[in-house]
């Protein structure tokens, strides 16, 4: 949990994964007194994509903002950064995890996202990956999501509706609360 007096900087990076980009970024942040509060780093296609949330006092983040263009040039990265606020807490929602495994179909993600939108469920994170089935060679997709479900939403009714959607999409699905 971040101290309330810390300032926040969000940093987005994209580039070819040469060397150890995550290590170099983390070292550059620590050398200037910043602390990584949250990050997502993944290779997508032939590019490394990173999103980081860095905390520190005003001067720490100023030093980091000044240094980021040089760091990006040295590591051959594109970088964008912006001051931001902490994610607000919302006790009107419960965290849920959803997973769908389905045959690859162009409208799959749209159908899933429209379903949750109609249920007033907020999709906070989404990760997808296409793959060929080891056993059949069929094109498949795996979808993982973190959701915020309104506390007013009846869990069993939502789960049953979600399972009906999965049946309609010829998919296997799971929807469970995230236990923290």
mmCIF file of C-alpha atoms in Angstrom:
data_model
loop_
_atom_site.group_PDB
_atom_site.id
_atom_site.type_symbol
_atom_site.label_atom_id
_atom_site.label_comp_id
_atom_site.label_asym_id
_atom_site.label_seq_id
_atom_site.Cartn_x
_atom_site.Cartn_y
_atom_site.Cartn_z
ATOM 1 C CA UNK A 1 0.000 0.000 0.000
ATOM 2 C CA UNK A 2 1.409 3.365 -1.036
ATOM 3 C CA UNK A 3 1.946 6.079 1.543
ATOM 4 C CA UNK A 4 -0.629 8.832 0.961
ATOM 5 C CA UNK A 5 2.081 11.487 0.449
ATOM 6 C CA UNK A 6 3.724 9.640 -2.463
ATOM 7 C CA UNK A 7 3.225 10.861 -5.989
ATOM 8 C CA UNK A 8 2.625 8.414 -8.815
ATOM 9 C CA UNK A 9 3.966 8.141 -12.346
ATOM 10 C CA UNK A 10 2.659 5.670 -14.898
ATOM 11 C CA UNK A 11 5.169 4.554 -17.529
ATOM 12 C CA UNK A 12 4.408 2.631 -20.732
ATOM 13 C CA UNK A 13 7.256 1.126 -22.743
ATOM 14 C CA UNK A 14 7.455 -0.785 -26.014
ATOM 15 C CA UNK A 15 10.504 -2.051 -27.867
ATOM 16 C CA UNK A 16 12.481 -5.031 -29.068
ATOM 17 C CA UNK A 17 13.421 -7.327 -26.177
ATOM 18 C CA UNK A 18 17.190 -6.914 -26.309
ATOM 19 C CA UNK A 19 19.287 -7.326 -23.214
ATOM 20 C CA UNK A 20 17.403 -7.348 -19.939
ATOM 21 C CA UNK A 21 15.000 -4.424 -20.360
ATOM 22 C CA UNK A 22 12.995 -5.080 -17.158
ATOM 23 C CA UNK A 23 16.178 -5.147 -15.039
ATOM 24 C CA UNK A 24 17.478 -1.958 -16.665
ATOM 25 C CA UNK A 25 14.150 -0.173 -16.091
ATOM 26 C CA UNK A 26 13.922 -1.283 -12.448
ATOM 27 C CA UNK A 27 17.532 -0.231 -11.805
ATOM 28 C CA UNK A 28 16.934 3.184 -13.389
ATOM 29 C CA UNK A 29 13.852 3.692 -11.217
ATOM 30 C CA UNK A 30 15.632 2.627 -7.998
ATOM 31 C CA UNK A 31 18.731 4.741 -8.784
ATOM 32 C CA UNK A 32 16.472 7.801 -8.751
ATOM 33 C CA UNK A 33 14.700 6.793 -5.533
ATOM 34 C CA UNK A 34 11.469 5.527 -7.100
ATOM 35 C CA UNK A 35 9.636 2.349 -6.214
ATOM 36 C CA UNK A 36 7.663 0.131 -8.594
ATOM 37 C CA UNK A 37 4.203 -0.320 -7.073
ATOM 38 C CA UNK A 38 2.596 -2.262 -9.902
ATOM 39 C CA UNK A 39 3.751 -3.560 -13.283
ATOM 40 C CA UNK A 40 2.778 -5.715 -16.219
ATOM 41 C CA UNK A 41 5.524 -6.847 -18.583
ATOM 42 C CA UNK A 42 4.958 -9.204 -21.501
ATOM 43 C CA UNK A 43 6.313 -9.988 -24.909
ATOM 44 C CA UNK A 44 3.597 -9.383 -27.486
ATOM 45 C CA UNK A 45 4.624 -10.397 -30.971
ATOM 46 C CA UNK A 46 8.301 -9.532 -31.269
ATOM 47 C CA UNK A 47 7.982 -6.539 -28.923
ATOM 48 C CA UNK A 48 8.381 -6.221 -25.174
ATOM 49 C CA UNK A 49 5.551 -4.195 -23.635
ATOM 50 C CA UNK A 50 5.712 -2.867 -20.093
ATOM 51 C CA UNK A 51 3.345 -0.795 -17.985
ATOM 52 C CA UNK A 52 4.656 0.354 -14.627
ATOM 53 C CA UNK A 53 3.292 2.410 -11.765
ATOM 54 C CA UNK A 54 6.109 4.144 -9.881
ATOM 55 C CA UNK A 55 5.822 5.978 -6.565
ATOM 56 C CA UNK A 56 8.112 8.533 -5.028
ATOM 57 C CA UNK A 57 8.233 12.077 -3.782
ATOM 58 C CA UNK A 58 7.864 15.003 -6.182
ATOM 59 C CA UNK A 59 11.603 15.386 -6.751
ATOM 60 C CA UNK A 60 12.162 11.631 -7.282
ATOM 61 C CA UNK A 61 9.545 11.493 -10.012
ATOM 62 C CA UNK A 62 10.900 14.694 -11.563
ATOM 63 C CA UNK A 63 14.373 13.119 -11.803
ATOM 64 C CA UNK A 64 12.850 10.031 -13.367
ATOM 65 C CA UNK A 65 10.822 12.049 -15.886
ATOM 66 C CA UNK A 66 13.990 13.921 -16.887
ATOM 67 C CA UNK A 67 15.945 10.658 -17.277
ATOM 68 C CA UNK A 68 13.326 8.592 -19.140
ATOM 69 C CA UNK A 69 14.037 9.934 -22.664
ATOM 70 C CA UNK A 70 17.750 9.041 -22.299
ATOM 71 C CA UNK A 71 16.936 5.637 -20.808
ATOM 72 C CA UNK A 72 14.543 4.967 -23.695
ATOM 73 C CA UNK A 73 17.167 5.961 -26.255
ATOM 74 C CA UNK A 74 19.846 3.792 -24.598
ATOM 75 C CA UNK A 75 17.530 0.758 -24.527
ATOM 76 C CA UNK A 76 15.978 1.540 -27.947
ATOM 77 C CA UNK A 77 12.477 1.799 -26.490
ATOM 78 C CA UNK A 78 9.472 3.991 -27.052
ATOM 79 C CA UNK A 79 8.319 5.408 -23.732
ATOM 80 C CA UNK A 80 5.333 7.427 -22.549
ATOM 81 C CA UNK A 81 4.850 8.606 -18.992
ATOM 82 C CA UNK A 82 2.304 10.622 -17.107
ATOM 83 C CA UNK A 83 1.571 11.603 -13.501
ATOM 84 C CA UNK A 84 -1.488 9.846 -12.137
ATOM 85 C CA UNK A 85 -3.506 9.135 -9.010
ATOM 86 C CA UNK A 86 -3.897 5.870 -7.120
ATOM 87 C CA UNK A 87 -6.616 3.507 -8.283
ATOM 88 C CA UNK A 88 -9.721 4.380 -6.288
ATOM 89 C CA UNK A 89 -11.170 1.783 -3.960
ATOM 90 C CA UNK A 90 -14.780 0.929 -4.673
ATOM 91 C CA UNK A 91 -16.534 -1.196 -2.041
ATOM 92 C CA UNK A 92 -19.587 -1.437 -4.343
ATOM 93 C CA UNK A 93 -17.751 -4.121 -6.356
ATOM 94 C CA UNK A 94 -16.313 -7.574 -5.659
ATOM 95 C CA UNK A 95 -13.269 -8.906 -7.542
ATOM 96 C CA UNK A 96 -13.873 -11.940 -9.744
ATOM 97 C CA UNK A 97 -11.710 -13.958 -12.129
ATOM 98 C CA UNK A 98 -13.103 -15.256 -15.399
ATOM 99 C CA UNK A 99 -11.488 -17.681 -17.788
ATOM 100 C CA UNK A 100 -12.720 -18.825 -21.171
ATOM 101 C CA UNK A 101 -11.195 -21.517 -23.399
ATOM 102 C CA UNK A 102 -12.807 -21.627 -26.822
ATOM 103 C CA UNK A 103 -12.283 -22.339 -30.480
ATOM 104 C CA UNK A 104 -10.840 -19.227 -32.146
ATOM 105 C CA UNK A 105 -13.660 -17.106 -33.545
ATOM 106 C CA UNK A 106 -13.322 -13.436 -34.570
ATOM 107 C CA UNK A 107 -16.261 -12.189 -32.443
ATOM 108 C CA UNK A 108 -15.427 -14.149 -29.290
ATOM 109 C CA UNK A 109 -13.927 -11.258 -27.315
ATOM 110 C CA UNK A 110 -16.633 -8.833 -28.437
ATOM 111 C CA UNK A 111 -19.331 -11.294 -27.329
ATOM 112 C CA UNK A 112 -17.719 -11.810 -23.927
ATOM 113 C CA UNK A 113 -17.144 -8.101 -23.317
ATOM 114 C CA UNK A 114 -20.688 -7.186 -24.417
ATOM 115 C CA UNK A 115 -22.049 -9.819 -22.017
ATOM 116 C CA UNK A 116 -20.197 -8.296 -19.056
ATOM 117 C CA UNK A 117 -21.148 -4.766 -20.103
ATOM 118 C CA UNK A 118 -24.844 -5.743 -20.087
ATOM 119 C CA UNK A 119 -24.356 -7.196 -16.586
ATOM 120 C CA UNK A 120 -22.795 -3.906 -15.326
ATOM 121 C CA UNK A 121 -19.574 -5.833 -14.684
ATOM 122 C CA UNK A 122 -16.369 -3.832 -15.170
ATOM 123 C CA UNK A 123 -13.488 -5.616 -16.917
ATOM 124 C CA UNK A 124 -10.332 -4.448 -15.109
ATOM 125 C CA UNK A 125 -7.766 -6.693 -16.816
ATOM 126 C CA UNK A 126 -7.845 -8.930 -19.861
ATOM 127 C CA UNK A 127 -5.242 -11.280 -21.257
ATOM 128 C CA UNK A 128 -5.689 -13.458 -24.320
ATOM 129 C CA UNK A 129 -3.576 -15.982 -26.147
ATOM 130 C CA UNK A 130 -4.244 -17.927 -29.334
ATOM 131 C CA UNK A 131 -2.775 -21.395 -29.666
ATOM 132 C CA UNK A 132 -3.101 -24.583 -31.698
ATOM 133 C CA UNK A 133 -4.439 -27.545 -29.753
ATOM 134 C CA UNK A 134 -1.694 -30.080 -29.111
ATOM 135 C CA UNK A 135 -4.070 -32.956 -29.743
ATOM 136 C CA UNK A 136 -6.133 -31.799 -32.712
ATOM 137 C CA UNK A 137 -4.365 -28.779 -34.165
ATOM 138 C CA UNK A 138 -7.597 -26.776 -33.813
ATOM 139 C CA UNK A 139 -7.122 -23.012 -33.395
ATOM 140 C CA UNK A 140 -8.064 -22.137 -29.826
ATOM 141 C CA UNK A 141 -7.996 -19.065 -27.609
ATOM 142 C CA UNK A 142 -7.529 -18.682 -23.880
ATOM 143 C CA UNK A 143 -8.982 -15.570 -22.217
ATOM 144 C CA UNK A 144 -8.332 -14.532 -18.601
ATOM 145 C CA UNK A 145 -10.031 -11.527 -17.009
ATOM 146 C CA UNK A 146 -10.181 -9.714 -13.708
ATOM 147 C CA UNK A 147 -13.663 -8.336 -13.172
ATOM 148 C CA UNK A 148 -15.376 -5.988 -10.762
ATOM 149 C CA UNK A 149 -18.850 -7.357 -10.120
ATOM 150 C CA UNK A 150 -21.418 -5.100 -8.422
ATOM 151 C CA UNK A 151 -22.219 -6.304 -4.896
ATOM 152 C CA UNK A 152 -25.886 -5.977 -5.887
ATOM 153 C CA UNK A 153 -25.379 -8.654 -8.581
ATOM 154 C CA UNK A 154 -26.525 -12.095 -7.440
ATOM 155 C CA UNK A 155 -23.423 -14.328 -7.849
ATOM 156 C CA UNK A 156 -25.253 -17.519 -8.804
ATOM 157 C CA UNK A 157 -27.442 -15.755 -11.386
ATOM 158 C CA UNK A 158 -24.369 -14.119 -12.950
ATOM 159 C CA UNK A 159 -22.486 -17.422 -12.998
ATOM 160 C CA UNK A 160 -25.444 -19.222 -14.641
ATOM 161 C CA UNK A 161 -25.791 -16.502 -17.287
ATOM 162 C CA UNK A 162 -22.051 -16.636 -17.940
ATOM 163 C CA UNK A 163 -22.158 -20.424 -18.326
ATOM 164 C CA UNK A 164 -25.093 -20.046 -20.764
ATOM 165 C CA UNK A 165 -22.973 -17.600 -22.777
ATOM 166 C CA UNK A 166 -20.084 -20.069 -22.802
ATOM 167 C CA UNK A 167 -22.437 -22.811 -24.026
ATOM 168 C CA UNK A 168 -23.659 -20.511 -26.826
ATOM 169 C CA UNK A 169 -20.013 -19.785 -27.772
ATOM 170 C CA UNK A 170 -19.035 -23.493 -27.669
ATOM 171 C CA UNK A 171 -16.582 -22.546 -24.921
ATOM 172 C CA UNK A 172 -15.523 -23.721 -21.493
ATOM 173 C CA UNK A 173 -15.687 -21.033 -18.825
ATOM 174 C CA UNK A 174 -15.027 -20.362 -15.189
ATOM 175 C CA UNK A 175 -16.177 -17.444 -13.033
ATOM 176 C CA UNK A 176 -15.044 -17.356 -9.414
ATOM 177 C CA UNK A 177 -14.423 -14.745 -6.738
ATOM 178 C CA UNK A 178 -10.828 -13.708 -6.241
ATOM 179 C CA UNK A 179 -9.777 -14.545 -2.704
ATOM 180 C CA UNK A 180 -7.281 -12.031 -1.366
#
